[in-house]
């Protein structure tokens, strides 16, 4: 009797294990299918193609419009630029560049492309329009002097704001990468590698870039 009970118990245990294995397998298959469907949706090539086309359009069209105005409608460009002080243009161009970068970072961190991504595209379009209008260059003093003459100071303000904002980005990347490589995980300084702490540090560095643009003699 004891042997029969043991056999029945073993058979029942085997059946239970088999049923559990089937359920687990089907569950894994369902999860795998769901994950695969999500992956297909996320890796839609048309989506990436659309993003690439939109990025190319935002990169070239506003810049081309601004450059065309600077070269072929110079008097109108000077009138428009003279409505704001050079320091004000440095602030505006810095804001456009910094908003582009911060929106892009938040869109990546939070995966919210429909809100922050759209803001990044819009700010980037404004920045590109200003870049074309001011004939953006690392040696902008010569180009703006030739095109705008004595009114080149306004375009210089735009160039200073954009270049200093990008310079601040480069400085931040050096600091951030150095922290990742050389600072130990147990160090209090490692807090700067966290997403929102890094974003705050980036904004502080960008504020330093704004001060340099406005009062560093670049205008």
C-alpha positions as a printed Julia matrix, in Angstrom:
219×3 Matrix{Float64}:
  0.0    0.0     0.0
  2.79   2.38    0.88
  4.55   1.67   -2.43
  1.36   2.28   -4.38
  0.82   5.57   -2.57
  4.4    6.61   -3.32
  3.95   5.75   -7.01
  0.72   7.72   -7.17
  2.38  10.66   -5.42
  5.32  10.57   -7.85
  3.01  10.37  -10.85
  0.93  13.26   -9.5
  4.09  15.3    -8.88
  5.33  14.6   -12.41
  1.99  15.65  -13.87
  2.03  18.84  -11.8
  5.57  19.65  -12.92
  4.63  18.94  -16.54
  1.57  21.2   -16.31
  3.63  23.95  -14.68
  6.24  23.62  -17.42
  3.58  23.9   -20.12
  2.06  26.95  -18.45
  5.48  28.55  -17.99
  6.4   27.81  -21.59
  3.17  29.27  -22.92
  3.59  32.33  -20.7
  7.15  32.86  -21.91
  5.97  32.44  -25.5
  3.22  35.0   -24.95
  5.69  37.43  -23.38
  8.17  36.81  -26.18
  5.51  37.43  -28.82
  4.43  40.64  -27.07
  8.03  41.8   -26.78
  8.62  41.0   -30.43
  5.54  42.97  -31.45
  6.72  45.96  -29.41
 10.18  45.68  -30.93
  8.71  45.68  -34.43
  6.66  48.77  -33.65
  9.66  50.52  -32.16
 11.98  49.55  -34.99
  9.65  50.72  -37.75
 12.03  51.89  -40.5
  9.51  54.45  -41.8
  9.49  56.11  -38.4
 13.25  56.56  -38.42
 13.18  57.69  -42.04
 10.59  60.34  -41.16
 12.68  61.55  -38.23
 15.77  61.76  -40.47
 13.9   63.73  -43.14
 12.44  66.1   -40.54
 15.86  66.61  -38.96
 17.41  67.35  -42.35
 14.63  69.83  -43.12
 15.03  71.62  -39.79
 18.8   71.65  -40.27
 18.83  73.18  -43.75
 15.63  75.14  -44.5
 15.68  77.69  -41.64
 19.42  78.21  -42.09
 18.97  78.77  -45.82
 16.17  81.27  -45.22
 18.24  83.22  -42.71
 21.31  83.25  -44.96
 19.23  84.38  -47.95
 17.85  87.28  -45.94
 21.35  88.26  -44.81
 22.79  88.27  -48.34
 19.88  89.46  -50.49
 17.82  91.55  -48.07
 20.61  93.02  -45.98
 18.83  96.31  -45.25
 15.79  94.47  -43.91
 18.04  92.2   -41.86
 19.84  95.19  -40.32
 16.52  96.88  -39.52
 15.23  93.71  -37.86
 18.41  93.02  -35.9
 18.69  96.61  -34.68
 15.37  96.25  -32.81
 17.26  94.33  -30.07
 20.55  95.15  -28.36
 23.54  92.88  -29.18
 23.52  91.5   -25.64
 19.84  90.69  -26.1
 20.6   88.76  -29.29
 23.29  86.84  -27.42
 20.66  85.88  -24.83
 18.08  84.91  -27.47
 20.47  82.75  -29.49
 21.83  81.17  -26.3
 18.27  80.35  -25.18
 17.44  78.75  -28.54
 20.57  76.58  -28.45
 20.27  75.63  -24.78
 16.56  74.81  -25.04
 17.36  72.58  -28.01
 20.0   70.67  -26.05
 18.03  70.39  -22.79
 14.82  69.32  -24.58
 16.77  66.68  -26.46
 18.34  65.37  -23.26
 14.99  65.18  -21.45
 13.39  63.49  -24.46
 16.12  60.83  -24.32
 16.04  60.42  -20.53
 12.24  60.36  -20.15
 11.4   58.9   -23.6
  8.9   61.7   -24.21
  9.55  62.55  -27.85
  6.05  63.84  -28.58
  6.44  66.75  -26.17
 10.12  67.43  -25.53
 11.15  66.19  -28.97
  8.8   68.65  -30.67
 10.17  71.47  -28.49
 13.72  70.44  -29.44
 12.85  70.57  -33.15
 11.21  73.98  -32.82
 14.08  75.49  -30.81
 16.6   74.01  -33.23
 14.75  75.59  -36.17
 14.94  78.99  -34.46
 18.64  78.48  -33.74
 19.31  77.55  -37.37
 17.39  80.58  -38.64
 19.49  82.84  -36.42
 22.65  81.01  -37.53
 21.91  81.75  -41.16
 20.9   85.33  -40.45
 24.14  86.01  -38.57
 26.34  84.02  -41.0
 27.52  81.75  -38.19
 31.23  81.0   -38.24
 34.05  80.54  -35.73
 35.62  83.67  -37.29
 32.35  85.54  -37.51
 33.8   89.03  -36.97
 35.11  89.17  -40.56
 32.01  87.83  -42.29
 29.55  89.99  -40.37
 31.69  93.08  -40.93
 31.65  92.53  -44.7
 27.88  91.94  -44.89
 26.49  94.24  -42.2
 29.21  96.89  -41.92
 28.89  99.03  -38.81
 25.76  97.08  -37.79
 27.68  93.8   -37.51
 27.59  94.01  -33.73
 24.01  92.63  -33.71
 24.95  89.55  -35.72
 28.03  89.17  -33.52
 25.73  88.89  -30.52
 23.88  85.98  -32.15
 27.13  84.23  -33.01
 28.51  84.72  -29.52
 25.41  83.22  -27.9
 25.39  80.12  -30.1
 29.14  79.47  -30.0
 29.38  79.94  -26.22
 26.4   77.62  -25.69
 28.08  74.92  -27.78
 31.39  75.55  -26.0
 29.64  75.05  -22.66
 28.25  71.76  -23.99
 31.78  70.63  -24.86
 33.04  71.59  -21.39
 30.18  69.72  -19.74
 30.88  66.58  -21.77
 34.55  66.63  -20.71
 33.57  66.98  -17.04
 30.85  64.32  -17.27
 32.99  61.75  -19.09
 35.9   62.38  -16.7
 33.55  61.79  -13.77
 32.32  58.52  -15.29
 35.85  57.24  -15.89
 37.84  58.38  -12.86
 35.37  58.91  -10.0
 34.55  55.82   -7.95
 30.94  54.76   -7.55
 31.25  55.15   -3.76
 32.43  58.76   -4.08
 29.97  61.58   -3.28
 30.93  63.19   -6.61
 29.37  60.23   -8.41
 25.98  61.87   -7.84
 26.69  64.06  -10.88
 26.41  61.02  -13.14
 22.71  60.61  -12.32
 20.33  61.88  -14.95
 18.71  64.87  -13.25
 21.87  65.87  -11.37
 23.76  65.8   -14.66
 21.03  67.88  -16.3
 21.24  70.44  -13.48
 25.02  70.58  -13.81
 24.65  71.03  -17.56
 22.32  74.01  -17.07
 24.75  75.61  -14.59
 27.6   75.21  -17.08
 25.4   76.72  -19.8
 24.71  79.73  -17.57
 28.46  80.19  -17.37
 28.56  80.1   -21.16
 25.87  82.8   -21.3
 27.88  85.07  -19.0
 30.93  84.6   -21.23
 28.87  85.36  -24.35
 27.36  88.55  -22.93
 30.33  90.0   -21.07
 33.39  88.15  -22.38
 34.21  90.54  -25.19
 32.94  88.3   -28.0
 30.4   90.88  -29.2
